[in-house]
Coordinates of C-alpha atoms and ligand atoms in Angstrom, one line a residue:
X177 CA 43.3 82.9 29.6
X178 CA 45.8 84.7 27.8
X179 CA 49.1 83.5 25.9
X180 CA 51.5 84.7 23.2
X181 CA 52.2 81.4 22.5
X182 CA 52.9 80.7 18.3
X183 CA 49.4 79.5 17.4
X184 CA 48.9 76.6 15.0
X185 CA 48.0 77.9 11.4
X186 CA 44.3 76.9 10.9
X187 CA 43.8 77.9 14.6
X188 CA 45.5 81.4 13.8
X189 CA 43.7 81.9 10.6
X190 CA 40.4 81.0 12.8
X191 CA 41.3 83.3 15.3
X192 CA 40.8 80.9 17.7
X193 CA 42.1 81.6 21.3
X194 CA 44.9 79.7 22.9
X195 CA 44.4 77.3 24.6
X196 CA 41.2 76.7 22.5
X197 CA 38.6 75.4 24.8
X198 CA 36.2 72.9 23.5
X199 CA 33.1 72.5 25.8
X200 CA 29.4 71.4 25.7
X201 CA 27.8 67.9 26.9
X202 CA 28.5 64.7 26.4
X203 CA 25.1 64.3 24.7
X204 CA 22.3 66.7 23.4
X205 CA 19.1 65.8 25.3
X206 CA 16.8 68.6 24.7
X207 CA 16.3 71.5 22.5
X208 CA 16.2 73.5 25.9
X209 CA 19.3 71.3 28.0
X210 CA 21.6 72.0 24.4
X211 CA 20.8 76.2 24.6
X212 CA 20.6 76.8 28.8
X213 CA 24.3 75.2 28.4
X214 CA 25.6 77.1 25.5
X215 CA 23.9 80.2 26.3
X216 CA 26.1 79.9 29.8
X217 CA 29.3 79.0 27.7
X218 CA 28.6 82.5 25.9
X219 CA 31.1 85.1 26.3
X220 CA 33.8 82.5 28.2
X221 CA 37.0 81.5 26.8
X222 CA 34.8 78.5 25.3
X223 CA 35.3 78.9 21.8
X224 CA 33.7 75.6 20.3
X225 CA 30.1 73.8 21.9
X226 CA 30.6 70.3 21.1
X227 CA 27.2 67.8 21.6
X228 CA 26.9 64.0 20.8
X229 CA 24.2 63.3 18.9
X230 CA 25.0 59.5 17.9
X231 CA 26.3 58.4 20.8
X232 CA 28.5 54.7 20.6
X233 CA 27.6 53.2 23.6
X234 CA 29.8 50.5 24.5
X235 CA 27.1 48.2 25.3
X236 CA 23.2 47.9 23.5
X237 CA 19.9 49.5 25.4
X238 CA 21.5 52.8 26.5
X239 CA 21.2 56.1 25.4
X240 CA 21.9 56.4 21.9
X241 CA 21.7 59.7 21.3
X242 CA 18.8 62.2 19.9
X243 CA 20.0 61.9 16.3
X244 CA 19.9 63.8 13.3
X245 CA 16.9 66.7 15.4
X246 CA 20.2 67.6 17.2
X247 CA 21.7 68.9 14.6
X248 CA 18.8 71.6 14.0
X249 CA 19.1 72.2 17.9
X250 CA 23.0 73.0 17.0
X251 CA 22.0 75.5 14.8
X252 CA 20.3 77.4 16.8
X253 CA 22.9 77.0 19.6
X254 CA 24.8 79.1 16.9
X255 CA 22.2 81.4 16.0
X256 CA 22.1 82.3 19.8
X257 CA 25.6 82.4 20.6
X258 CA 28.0 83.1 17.8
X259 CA 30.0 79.4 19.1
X260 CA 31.1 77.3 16.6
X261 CA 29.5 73.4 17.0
X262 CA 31.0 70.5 17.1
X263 CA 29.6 66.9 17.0
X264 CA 31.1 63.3 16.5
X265 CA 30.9 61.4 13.2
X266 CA 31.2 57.9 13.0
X267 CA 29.6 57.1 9.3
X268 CA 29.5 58.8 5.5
X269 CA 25.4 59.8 6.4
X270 CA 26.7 61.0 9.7
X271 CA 29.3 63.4 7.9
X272 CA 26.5 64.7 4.9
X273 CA 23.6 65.5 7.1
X274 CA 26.9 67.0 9.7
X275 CA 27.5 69.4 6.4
X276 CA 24.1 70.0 5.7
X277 CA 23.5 71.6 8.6
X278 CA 26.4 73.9 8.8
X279 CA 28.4 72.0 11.9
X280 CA 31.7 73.1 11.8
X281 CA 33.7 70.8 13.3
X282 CA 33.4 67.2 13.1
X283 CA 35.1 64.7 15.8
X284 CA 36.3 60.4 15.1
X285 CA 35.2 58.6 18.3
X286 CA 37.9 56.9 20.1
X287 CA 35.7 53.5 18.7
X288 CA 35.8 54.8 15.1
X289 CA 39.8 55.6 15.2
X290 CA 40.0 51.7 15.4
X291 CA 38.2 51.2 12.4
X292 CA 40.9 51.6 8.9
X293 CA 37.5 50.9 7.0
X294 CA 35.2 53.9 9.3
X295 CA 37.6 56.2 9.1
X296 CA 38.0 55.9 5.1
X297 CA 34.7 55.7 5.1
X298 CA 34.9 59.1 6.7
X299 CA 37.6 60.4 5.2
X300 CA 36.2 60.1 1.5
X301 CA 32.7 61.6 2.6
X302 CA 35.1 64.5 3.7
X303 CA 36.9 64.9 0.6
X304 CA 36.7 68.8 -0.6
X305 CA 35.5 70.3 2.5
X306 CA 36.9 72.9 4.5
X307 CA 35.8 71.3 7.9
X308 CA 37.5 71.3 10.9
X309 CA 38.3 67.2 11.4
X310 CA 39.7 66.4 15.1
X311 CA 40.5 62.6 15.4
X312 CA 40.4 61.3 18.8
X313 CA 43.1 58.7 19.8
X314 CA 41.9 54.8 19.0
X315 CA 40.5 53.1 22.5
X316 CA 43.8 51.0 22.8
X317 CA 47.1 52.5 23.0
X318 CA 48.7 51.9 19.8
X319 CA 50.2 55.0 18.4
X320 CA 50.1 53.4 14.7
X321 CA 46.5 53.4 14.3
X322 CA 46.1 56.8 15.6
X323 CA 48.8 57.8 12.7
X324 CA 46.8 55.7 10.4
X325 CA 44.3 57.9 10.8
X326 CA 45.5 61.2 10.8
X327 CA 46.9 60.0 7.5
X328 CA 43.8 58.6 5.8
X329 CA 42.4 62.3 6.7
X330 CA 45.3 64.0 5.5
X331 CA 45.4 62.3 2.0
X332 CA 41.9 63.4 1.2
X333 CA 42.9 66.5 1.6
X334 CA 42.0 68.2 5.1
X335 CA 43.4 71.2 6.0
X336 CA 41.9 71.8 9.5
X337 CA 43.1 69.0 11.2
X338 CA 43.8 68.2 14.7
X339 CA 43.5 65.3 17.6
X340 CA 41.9 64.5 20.9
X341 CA 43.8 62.5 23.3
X342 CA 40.6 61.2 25.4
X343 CA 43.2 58.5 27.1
X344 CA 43.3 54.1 26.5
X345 CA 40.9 51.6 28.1
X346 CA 43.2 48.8 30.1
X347 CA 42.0 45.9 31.7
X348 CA 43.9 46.7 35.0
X349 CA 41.8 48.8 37.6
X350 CA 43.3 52.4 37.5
X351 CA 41.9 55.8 39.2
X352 CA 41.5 57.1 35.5
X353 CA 38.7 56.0 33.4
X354 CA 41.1 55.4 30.1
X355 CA 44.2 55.5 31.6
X356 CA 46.4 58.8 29.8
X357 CA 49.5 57.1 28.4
X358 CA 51.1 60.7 28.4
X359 CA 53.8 59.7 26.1
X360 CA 51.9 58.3 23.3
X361 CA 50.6 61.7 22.7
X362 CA 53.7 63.7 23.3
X363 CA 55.4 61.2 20.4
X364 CA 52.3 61.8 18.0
X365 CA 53.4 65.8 18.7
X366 CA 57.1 65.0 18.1
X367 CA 56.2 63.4 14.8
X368 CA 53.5 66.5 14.1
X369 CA 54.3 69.0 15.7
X370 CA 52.1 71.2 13.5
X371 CA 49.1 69.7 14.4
X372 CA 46.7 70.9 16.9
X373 CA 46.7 68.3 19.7
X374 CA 43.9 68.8 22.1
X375 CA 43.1 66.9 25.7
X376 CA 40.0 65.4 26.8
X377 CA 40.5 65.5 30.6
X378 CA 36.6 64.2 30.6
X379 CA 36.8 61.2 29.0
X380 CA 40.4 60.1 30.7
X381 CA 39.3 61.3 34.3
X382 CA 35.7 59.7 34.1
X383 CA 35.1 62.0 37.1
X384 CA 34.7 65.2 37.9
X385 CA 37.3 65.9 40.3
X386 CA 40.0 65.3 38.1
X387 CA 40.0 66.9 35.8
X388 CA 41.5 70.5 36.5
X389 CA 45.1 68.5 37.0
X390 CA 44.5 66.7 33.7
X391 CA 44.0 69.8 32.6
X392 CA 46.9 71.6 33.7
X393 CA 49.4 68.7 32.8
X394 CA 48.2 69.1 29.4
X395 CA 48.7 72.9 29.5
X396 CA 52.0 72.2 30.9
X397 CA 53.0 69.6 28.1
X398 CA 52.4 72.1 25.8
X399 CA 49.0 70.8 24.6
X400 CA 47.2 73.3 22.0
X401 CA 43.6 73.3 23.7
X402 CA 40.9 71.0 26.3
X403 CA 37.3 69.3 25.4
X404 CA 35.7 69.2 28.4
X405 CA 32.1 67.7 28.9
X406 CA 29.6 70.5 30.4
X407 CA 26.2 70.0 31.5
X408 CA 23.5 72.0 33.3
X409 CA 22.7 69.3 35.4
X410 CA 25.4 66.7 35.0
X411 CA 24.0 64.1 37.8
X412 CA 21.5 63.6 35.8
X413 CA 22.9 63.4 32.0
X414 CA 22.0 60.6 30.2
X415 CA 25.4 59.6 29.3
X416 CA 28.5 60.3 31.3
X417 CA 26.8 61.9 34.1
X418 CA 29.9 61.4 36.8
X419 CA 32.7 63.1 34.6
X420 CA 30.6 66.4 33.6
X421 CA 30.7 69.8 34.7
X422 CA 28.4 72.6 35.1
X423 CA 29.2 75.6 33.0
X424 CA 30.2 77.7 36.3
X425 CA 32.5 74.9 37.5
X426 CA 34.2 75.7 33.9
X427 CA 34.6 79.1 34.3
X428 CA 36.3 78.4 37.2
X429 CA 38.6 75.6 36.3
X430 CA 39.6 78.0 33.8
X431 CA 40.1 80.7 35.4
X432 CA 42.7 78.6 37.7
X433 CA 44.2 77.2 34.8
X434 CA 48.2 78.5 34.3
X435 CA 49.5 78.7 30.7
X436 CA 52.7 78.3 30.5
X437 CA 54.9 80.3 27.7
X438 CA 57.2 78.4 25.2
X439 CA 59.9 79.9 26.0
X440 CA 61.1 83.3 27.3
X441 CA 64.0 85.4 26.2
X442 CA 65.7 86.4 29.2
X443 CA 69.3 86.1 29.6
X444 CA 69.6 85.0 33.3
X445 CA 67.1 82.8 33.0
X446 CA 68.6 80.7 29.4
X447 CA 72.3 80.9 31.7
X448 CA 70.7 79.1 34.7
X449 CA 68.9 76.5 32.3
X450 CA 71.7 76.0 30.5
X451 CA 73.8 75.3 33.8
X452 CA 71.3 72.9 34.4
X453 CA 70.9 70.9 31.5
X454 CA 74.8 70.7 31.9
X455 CA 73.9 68.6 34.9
X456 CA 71.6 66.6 33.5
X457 CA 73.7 65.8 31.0
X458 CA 76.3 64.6 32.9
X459 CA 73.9 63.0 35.1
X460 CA 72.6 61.2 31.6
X461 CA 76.4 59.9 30.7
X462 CA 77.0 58.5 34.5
X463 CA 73.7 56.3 34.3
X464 CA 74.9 55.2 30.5
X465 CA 78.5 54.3 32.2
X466 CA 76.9 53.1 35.2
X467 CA 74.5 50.7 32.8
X468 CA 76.9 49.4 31.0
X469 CA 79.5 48.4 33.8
X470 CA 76.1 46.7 35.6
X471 CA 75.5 44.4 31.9
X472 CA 79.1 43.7 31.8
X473 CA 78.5 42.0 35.4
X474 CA 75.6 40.2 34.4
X475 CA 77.7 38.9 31.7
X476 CA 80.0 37.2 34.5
X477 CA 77.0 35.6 35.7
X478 CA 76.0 34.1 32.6
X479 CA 79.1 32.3 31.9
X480 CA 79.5 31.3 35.5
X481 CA 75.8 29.9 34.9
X482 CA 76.8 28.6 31.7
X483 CA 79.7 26.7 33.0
X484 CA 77.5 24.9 35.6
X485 CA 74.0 24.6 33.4
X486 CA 72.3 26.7 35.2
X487 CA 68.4 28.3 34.4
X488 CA 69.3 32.6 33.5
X489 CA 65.7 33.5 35.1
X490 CA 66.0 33.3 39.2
X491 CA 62.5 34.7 40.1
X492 CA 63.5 34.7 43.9
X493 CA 66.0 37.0 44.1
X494 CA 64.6 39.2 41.3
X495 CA 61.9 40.1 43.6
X496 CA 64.2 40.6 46.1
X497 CA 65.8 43.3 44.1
X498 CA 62.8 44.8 43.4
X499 CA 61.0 44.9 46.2
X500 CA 64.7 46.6 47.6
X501 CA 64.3 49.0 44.8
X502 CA 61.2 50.2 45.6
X503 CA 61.5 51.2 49.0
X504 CA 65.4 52.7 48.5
X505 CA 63.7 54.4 45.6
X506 CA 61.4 56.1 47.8
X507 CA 64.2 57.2 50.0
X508 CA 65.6 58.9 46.7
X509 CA 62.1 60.6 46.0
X510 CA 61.5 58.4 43.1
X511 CA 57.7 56.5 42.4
X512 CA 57.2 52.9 42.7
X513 CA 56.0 53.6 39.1
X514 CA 59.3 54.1 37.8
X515 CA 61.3 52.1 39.7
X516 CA 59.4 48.7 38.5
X517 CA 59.3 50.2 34.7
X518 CA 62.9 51.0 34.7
X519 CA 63.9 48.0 36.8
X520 CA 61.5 46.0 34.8
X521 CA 63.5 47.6 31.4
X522 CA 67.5 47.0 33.3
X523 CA 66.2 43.3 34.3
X524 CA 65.2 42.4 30.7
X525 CA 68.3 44.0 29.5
X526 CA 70.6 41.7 31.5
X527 CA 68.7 38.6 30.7
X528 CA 69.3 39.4 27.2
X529 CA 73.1 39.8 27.7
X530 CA 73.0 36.5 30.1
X531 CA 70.9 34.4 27.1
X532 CA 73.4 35.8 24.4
X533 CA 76.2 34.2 26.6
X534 CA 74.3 31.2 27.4
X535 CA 73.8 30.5 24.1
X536 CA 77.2 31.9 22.4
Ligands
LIG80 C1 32.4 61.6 23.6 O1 33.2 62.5 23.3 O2 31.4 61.8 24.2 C2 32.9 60.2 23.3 C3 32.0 59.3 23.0 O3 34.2 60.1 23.4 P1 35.2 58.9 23.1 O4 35.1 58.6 21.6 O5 36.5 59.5 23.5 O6 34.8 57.7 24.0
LIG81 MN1 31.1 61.4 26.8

């Protein structure tokens, strides 16, 4: 995989290939499991052999991890192949014996970002070093906390910092295991754009199969590298055994992988985008006039329902509308998805114009 994509600067000074490609299993087993799979991630485009060691198992009386022996099986893992390590920290005697024994990158859980007090607690064991940090997104989707973090980590002084979206748990039933939430992560680029942002197609998918799309939507958002969970014999890992890949399936996924460029400076190419984004924003101006003419409407509404005391929420024939919506939508090739957010969004609008009436 090869790019001339602006690296980020720790990545650059690192030398670190775009996209940088985290990979290793979800947790070290064995002395042996931890060097067959880095010894097959040798020579790839894997630049950095990640391994839990203490694993947070969401409920008691699984697999916890090997512990602090893993660390000396790390070692050797770079000994052998010249990879850099990476394992997950989720206390202060985590991050000393983590630096005693030369691991080089350290990883928050998505259970730790949660936790103000864990990740002070790790952020002030951290103080001084030059370690890479990566902080994976907090299990819920709330972009604040995620910040929080990054922050706590930036105050005390870490330089090589970067985050893991690994995706949000939600109640609801979705194909994903932690369900993406694309744009929470493409707002925590917006507001730091310098920092590294890395996907964890693994830990969103929660199955093998998907994870070579996750993969490439992340490429094609403009994502800066991929942690993906490898194992020799992933049916039988002791801890996410359906998400894992072998090393070869790796190879290949990233082999198929397209990187896209930034941008490219070709003349007829910047003309036709331009033409384009001339549509779109006329396009964008017609749906602001269009929006406003349809609130100015509902407005009508609310004083005729004012006039004769009636309720502003008719549930009938909004799911009328909506259920119309949804299948003209798909005559337009738009996604049930978006029609019920954006119709959900127009519908709340005009019962806020209708209740300002109401109540004027
Ligand atoms: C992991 O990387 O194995 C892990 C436990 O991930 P997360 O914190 O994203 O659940
Ligand atoms: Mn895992």
């Amino acid at each position: 995989m090869k790019n001339s994509k602006q690296m980020k600067k720790w990545l650059d000074d690192l030398n670190l290939s775009h996209p940088l490609v985290i990979a290793g299993p979800c947790s070290a087993e064995t002395e042996q499991q931890v060097l067959k799979i880095a010894i097959d991630l040798k020579d790839t485009d894997v630049s950095i052999f990640r391994a839990g060691i203490w694993k947070p198992r969401t409920r008691p009386g699984m697999f916890e991890g090997v512990g602090a022996i893993g660390l000396k099986w790390l070692q050797k893992v770079k000994e052998h192949t010249g990879l850099l390590t990476a394992v997950e920290v989720a206390n202060s005697s985590h991050v000393k014996l983590a630096i005693e024994h030369g691991i080089d990158v350290l990883w928050i859980g998505a259970r730790s970002t949660v936790s103000p007090f864990i990740v002070q607690e790790i952020a002030d064991s951290l103080h001084g070093t030059d370690k890479i940090v990566l902080v994976k997104n907090p299990v819920n989707p709330d972009l604040s906390l995620w910040l929080g973090g990054i922050e706590r980590l930036y105050t005390a002084n870490i330089k090589k910092l970067g985050v893991i979206h690994r995706g949000f748990s939600t109640y609801e039933k979705s194909k994903y295991r932690n369900n993406p939430e694309w744009q929470i992560a493409i707002e925590l680029q917006s507001k730091f754009p310098d920092l590294p942002l890395i996907c964890d197609p693994s830990h969103i998918a929660g199955r093998r199969d998907l994870i070579f799309n996750l993969s490439q939507r992340a490429l094609d958002l403009n994502y800066d590298g991929l942690m993906i969970e490898t194992h020799c014999d992933p049916d039988n890992a002791w801890s996410d055994a359906a998400q894992q890949v072998t090393p070869s399936a790796l190879i290949d996924i990233m082999k198929d992988l397209k990187i896209r460029e930034m941008t490219i400076d070709k003349e007829e190419y910047q003309n036709q985008l331009d033409g384009y984004r001339q549509k779109i924003d006329n396009s964008d101006q017609l749906l602001l006039e269009i929006l406003g003419k349809r609130m100015d409407v509902a407005e009508k509404i609310g004083l005729l329902k004012k006039s004769n005391n009636v309720a502003v929420l008719q549930n009938k024939r909004w799911n009328e509308i909506l259920g119309k919506m949804i299948i003209d939508g798909e005559s337009h090739g738009l996604s049930e998805e978006f029609i019920l957010k954006i119709f959900k969004a127009i519908h709340q609008e005009s019962i806020n114009h209708q209740q300002n009436i109401l109540n004027s």
